[in-house]
Amino acid sequence: EDQVTQSPEALRLQEGESSSLNCSYTVSGLRGLFWYRQDPGKGPEFLFTLYSAGEEKEKERLKATLTKKESFLHITAPKPEDSATYLCAVQDSSNTGKLIFGQGTTLQVKP
Amino acid sequence: NAGVTQTPKFRVLKTGQSMTLLCAQDMNHEYMYWYRQDPGMGLRLIHYSVGEGTTAKGEVPDGYNVSRLKKQNFLLGLESAAPSQTSVYFCASSSSLGGSPEAFFGQGTRLTVV
């Protein structure tokens, strides 16, 4: 059964304090692993897609990496505006586009 | 370019009432999805469609029906609402082409069943 587990559930950082969010997954044939950002009361907003182990992608203070079993979202020198819930999802090879989501990590960055 | 638009944004239903949630996308995507989001549960797939006239069950389909009569619209129906269906509902769409598989989400519908 496809499964995605994110840790920690919640993370509090001081502005400038770098850290990482973890996403562990099991899937029958990975087509892609996705990271989304969700602000309160809004829909998820796409950040990255990773396709194969060893791949990395960056966007501003965020860098996503992928291994065969997990993905990390590294946040370097975060700012208060990075506060949000970060969602990880996997897509299998069934060619339906379905996503299996983890529970999310809620990040709070204090000034 | 509106992306994915959901209607309504908020709704309160009494147990046993019915309603339809509308999702419209203007990106010419083949694939469309309905998810529900509950605290501590993440996003769970209710139903999905891989093209006009097709629908399929997701992880939590019981109590819901869907229709995809037009490519741009995906409707989610609750025939007899129950308090367990209190949730935030998100519609999403994605391309069937290999280059851009990411899903785009609407702003959500917050439904309360009393």
CSV table of C-alpha atoms in Angstrom, one decimal:
chain,number,residue,atom,x,y,z
A,1,GLU,CA,0.0,0.0,0.0
A,2,ASP,CA,1.3,3.4,-0.9
A,3,GLN,CA,2.1,5.5,2.1
A,4,VAL,CA,3.6,8.9,3.0
A,5,THR,CA,4.8,9.9,6.5
A,6,GLN,CA,6.0,13.4,7.3
A,7,SER,CA,8.0,14.5,10.4
A,8,PRO,CA,8.0,16.4,12.6
A,9,GLU,CA,4.3,17.3,12.7
A,10,ALA,CA,5.2,20.8,13.9
A,11,LEU,CA,8.4,22.8,13.9
A,12,ARG,CA,9.2,26.1,15.5
A,13,LEU,CA,12.3,28.0,14.4
A,14,GLN,CA,13.8,31.4,15.1
A,15,GLU,CA,14.3,33.6,12.1
A,16,GLY,CA,17.6,32.5,10.5
A,17,GLU,CA,17.7,29.1,12.1
A,18,SER,CA,18.0,26.5,9.4
A,19,SER,CA,16.4,23.1,9.6
A,20,SER,CA,15.0,20.2,7.5
A,21,LEU,CA,11.6,18.5,7.1
A,22,ASN,CA,11.4,14.8,6.4
A,23,CYS,CA,9.1,12.8,4.1
A,24,SER,CA,9.3,9.0,4.1
A,25,TYR,CA,7.4,7.1,1.5
A,26,THR,CA,6.6,3.7,0.1
A,27,VAL,CA,5.0,3.5,-3.4
A,28,SER,CA,4.6,1.0,-6.1
A,29,GLY,CA,6.6,2.6,-8.9
A,30,LEU,CA,7.4,6.3,-8.1
A,31,ARG,CA,6.4,8.6,-10.9
A,32,GLY,CA,7.1,11.7,-8.9
A,33,LEU,CA,7.4,13.2,-5.4
A,34,PHE,CA,5.8,16.6,-4.9
A,35,TRP,CA,6.2,19.3,-2.3
A,36,TYR,CA,3.4,21.8,-1.7
A,37,ARG,CA,3.1,24.8,0.6
A,38,GLN,CA,-0.3,25.5,2.2
A,39,ASP,CA,-1.2,28.8,4.0
A,40,PRO,CA,-4.2,28.9,6.4
A,41,GLY,CA,-7.5,29.0,4.6
A,42,LYS,CA,-5.9,28.4,1.2
A,43,GLY,CA,-5.4,25.5,-1.2
A,44,PRO,CA,-2.0,23.8,-1.5
A,45,GLU,CA,0.5,25.7,-3.7
A,46,PHE,CA,3.0,23.7,-5.8
A,47,LEU,CA,6.7,24.0,-4.9
A,48,PHE,CA,8.8,21.1,-6.4
A,49,THR,CA,8.6,17.9,-8.3
A,50,LEU,CA,11.4,15.3,-7.9
A,51,TYR,CA,11.6,12.2,-10.1
A,52,SER,CA,14.6,10.1,-9.2
A,53,ALA,CA,17.0,9.5,-6.3
A,54,GLY,CA,19.8,12.0,-6.1
A,55,GLU,CA,17.8,14.8,-7.7
A,56,GLU,CA,17.7,18.2,-6.0
A,57,LYS,CA,15.7,21.4,-6.6
A,58,GLU,CA,16.0,24.8,-5.1
A,59,LYS,CA,13.7,27.8,-4.8
A,60,GLU,CA,14.8,30.8,-2.7
A,61,ARG,CA,15.5,29.5,0.8
A,62,LEU,CA,14.1,26.0,0.1
A,63,LYS,CA,15.9,23.0,-1.3
A,64,ALA,CA,14.3,19.6,-1.8
A,65,THR,CA,16.3,16.4,-2.1
A,66,LEU,CA,15.2,12.8,-2.9
A,67,THR,CA,16.5,9.3,-2.0
A,68,LYS,CA,14.9,5.9,-2.7
A,69,LYS,CA,13.0,6.0,0.6
A,70,GLU,CA,12.7,9.6,1.6
A,71,SER,CA,12.8,13.3,0.7
A,72,PHE,CA,14.0,16.3,2.7
A,73,LEU,CA,12.9,19.9,2.4
A,74,HIS,CA,15.8,22.0,3.7
A,75,ILE,CA,15.0,25.5,4.8
A,76,THR,CA,18.0,27.8,5.0
A,77,ALA,CA,17.9,31.0,7.1
A,78,PRO,CA,14.1,31.0,7.2
A,79,LYS,CA,12.0,34.2,7.5
A,80,PRO,CA,8.6,34.6,9.2
A,81,GLU,CA,6.9,34.6,5.7
A,82,ASP,CA,8.1,31.0,5.4
A,83,SER,CA,5.6,30.0,8.1
A,84,ALA,CA,3.1,27.6,6.5
A,85,THR,CA,2.2,23.9,6.4
A,86,TYR,CA,4.4,21.9,4.0
A,87,LEU,CA,2.9,18.9,2.3
A,88,CYS,CA,4.6,16.0,0.7
A,89,ALA,CA,2.9,13.7,-1.8
A,90,VAL,CA,3.8,10.9,-4.1
A,91,GLN,CA,2.4,9.9,-7.5
A,92,ASP,CA,2.6,6.3,-8.6
A,93,SER,CA,3.1,4.9,-12.1
A,94,SER,CA,-0.7,4.2,-12.7
A,95,ASN,CA,-0.9,7.2,-15.1
A,96,THR,CA,-3.9,8.7,-13.3
A,97,GLY,CA,-2.1,11.6,-11.7
A,98,LYS,CA,-3.4,10.6,-8.2
A,99,LEU,CA,-1.5,11.9,-5.3
A,100,ILE,CA,-1.0,10.3,-1.9
A,101,PHE,CA,-0.3,12.9,0.7
A,102,GLY,CA,1.4,12.9,4.1
A,103,GLN,CA,-0.1,14.7,7.1
A,104,GLY,CA,2.1,17.7,6.6
A,105,THR,CA,4.6,19.7,8.8
A,106,THR,CA,3.4,23.0,10.2
A,107,LEU,CA,6.3,25.4,10.3
A,108,GLN,CA,6.4,28.5,12.4
A,109,VAL,CA,9.2,31.0,12.1
A,110,LYS,CA,9.5,33.6,14.8
A,111,PRO,CA,11.2,36.9,14.2
B,1,ASN,CA,-6.3,32.9,-16.0
B,2,ALA,CA,-8.3,31.8,-12.9
B,3,GLY,CA,-6.8,28.3,-12.6
B,4,VAL,CA,-9.1,26.1,-10.4
B,5,THR,CA,-12.3,27.7,-9.0
B,6,GLN,CA,-14.5,26.1,-6.4
B,7,THR,CA,-18.1,27.1,-5.6
B,8,PRO,CA,-19.2,27.7,-2.9
B,9,LYS,CA,-16.4,28.6,-0.5
B,10,PHE,CA,-18.5,28.0,2.7
B,11,ARG,CA,-21.6,26.0,3.4
B,12,VAL,CA,-23.6,24.8,6.4
B,13,LEU,CA,-25.9,21.8,5.9
B,14,LYS,CA,-28.3,20.0,8.2
B,15,THR,CA,-27.9,16.2,8.5
B,16,GLY,CA,-29.7,14.6,5.6
B,17,GLN,CA,-29.6,17.5,3.2
B,18,SER,CA,-28.0,17.2,-0.2
B,19,MET,CA,-25.7,19.6,-2.0
B,20,THR,CA,-23.3,19.8,-5.0
B,21,LEU,CA,-19.9,21.3,-5.0
B,22,LEU,CA,-18.7,22.7,-8.3
B,23,CYS,CA,-15.1,22.7,-9.6
B,24,ALA,CA,-14.1,24.5,-12.8
B,25,GLN,CA,-10.6,24.7,-14.4
B,26,ASP,CA,-9.5,26.7,-17.3
B,27,MET,CA,-6.1,25.0,-18.0
B,28,ASN,CA,-7.5,22.3,-20.4
B,29,HIS,CA,-6.4,19.6,-18.0
B,30,GLU,CA,-7.5,16.0,-18.5
B,31,TYR,CA,-7.3,14.9,-14.9
B,32,MET,CA,-9.4,16.2,-12.1
B,33,TYR,CA,-9.7,15.2,-8.4
B,34,TRP,CA,-11.7,15.8,-5.2
B,35,TYR,CA,-9.9,15.6,-1.9
B,36,ARG,CA,-11.0,16.2,1.6
B,37,GLN,CA,-8.7,17.6,4.4
B,38,ASP,CA,-9.3,16.9,8.0
B,39,PRO,CA,-7.1,17.8,11.0
B,40,GLY,CA,-4.3,15.2,11.5
B,41,MET,CA,-5.4,13.2,8.4
B,42,GLY,CA,-3.8,15.1,5.5
B,43,LEU,CA,-5.5,15.2,2.1
B,44,ARG,CA,-7.4,12.1,1.2
B,45,LEU,CA,-8.7,11.4,-2.4
B,46,ILE,CA,-12.5,11.0,-2.7
B,47,HIS,CA,-13.0,10.5,-6.4
B,48,TYR,CA,-11.1,11.4,-9.5
B,49,SER,CA,-11.5,11.6,-13.3
B,50,VAL,CA,-9.0,11.0,-16.1
B,51,GLY,CA,-11.1,12.6,-18.8
B,52,GLU,CA,-14.5,13.9,-19.8
B,53,GLY,CA,-17.2,11.3,-19.0
B,54,THR,CA,-15.0,9.2,-16.8
B,55,THR,CA,-14.9,8.9,-13.0
B,56,ALA,CA,-13.3,6.5,-10.5
B,57,LYS,CA,-13.3,6.0,-6.7
B,58,GLY,CA,-10.4,7.2,-4.6
B,59,GLU,CA,-9.5,6.3,-1.0
B,60,VAL,CA,-12.7,7.6,0.8
B,61,PRO,CA,-15.6,7.5,-1.8
B,62,ASP,CA,-18.5,6.4,0.5
B,63,GLY,CA,-21.3,9.0,0.7
B,64,TYR,CA,-20.2,11.0,-2.3
B,65,ASN,CA,-20.9,10.9,-6.0
B,66,VAL,CA,-19.3,12.8,-8.9
B,67,SER,CA,-19.8,13.7,-12.5
B,68,ARG,CA,-17.6,15.0,-15.3
B,69,LEU,CA,-20.0,15.9,-18.1
B,70,LYS,CA,-17.7,18.6,-19.4
B,71,LYS,CA,-13.9,18.6,-19.5
B,72,GLN,CA,-13.6,21.8,-17.5
B,73,ASN,CA,-16.0,20.9,-14.7
B,74,PHE,CA,-16.0,18.2,-12.0
B,75,LEU,CA,-19.0,18.1,-9.6
B,76,LEU,CA,-19.0,16.5,-6.2
B,77,GLY,CA,-22.4,15.5,-4.7
B,78,LEU,CA,-23.5,14.7,-1.2
B,79,GLU,CA,-26.9,12.9,-1.4
B,80,SER,CA,-27.6,12.8,2.4
B,81,ALA,CA,-25.1,14.8,4.4
B,82,ALA,CA,-23.7,13.4,7.7
B,83,PRO,CA,-21.7,15.1,10.4
B,84,SER,CA,-18.7,12.9,9.4
B,85,GLN,CA,-18.6,14.8,6.1
B,86,THR,CA,-17.7,18.0,7.9
B,87,SER,CA,-14.4,18.9,6.3
B,88,VAL,CA,-12.6,21.2,3.9
B,89,TYR,CA,-12.9,20.0,0.3
B,90,PHE,CA,-10.3,20.7,-2.3
B,91,CYS,CA,-10.6,20.2,-6.1
B,92,ALA,CA,-7.5,19.9,-8.2
B,93,SER,CA,-6.5,19.3,-11.8
B,94,SER,CA,-3.4,18.2,-13.6
B,95,SER,CA,-2.2,17.6,-17.1
B,96,SER,CA,-2.0,14.1,-18.6
B,97,LEU,CA,1.1,15.2,-20.5
B,98,GLY,CA,4.4,14.0,-19.0
B,99,GLY,CA,6.2,17.3,-18.7
B,100,SER,CA,4.1,19.0,-16.1
B,101,PRO,CA,2.5,16.4,-13.8
B,102,GLU,CA,1.9,18.8,-10.8
B,103,ALA,CA,-1.6,19.3,-9.6
B,104,PHE,CA,-3.2,22.7,-9.2
B,105,PHE,CA,-5.6,23.2,-6.3
B,106,GLY,CA,-8.6,25.4,-5.8
B,107,GLN,CA,-9.1,27.5,-2.7
B,108,GLY,CA,-11.3,25.0,-0.9
B,109,THR,CA,-14.9,24.6,0.3
B,110,ARG,CA,-15.4,24.6,4.0
B,111,LEU,CA,-18.5,22.4,4.7
B,112,THR,CA,-20.1,22.0,8.1
B,113,VAL,CA,-22.8,19.4,8.7
B,114,VAL,CA,-24.9,20.0,11.8
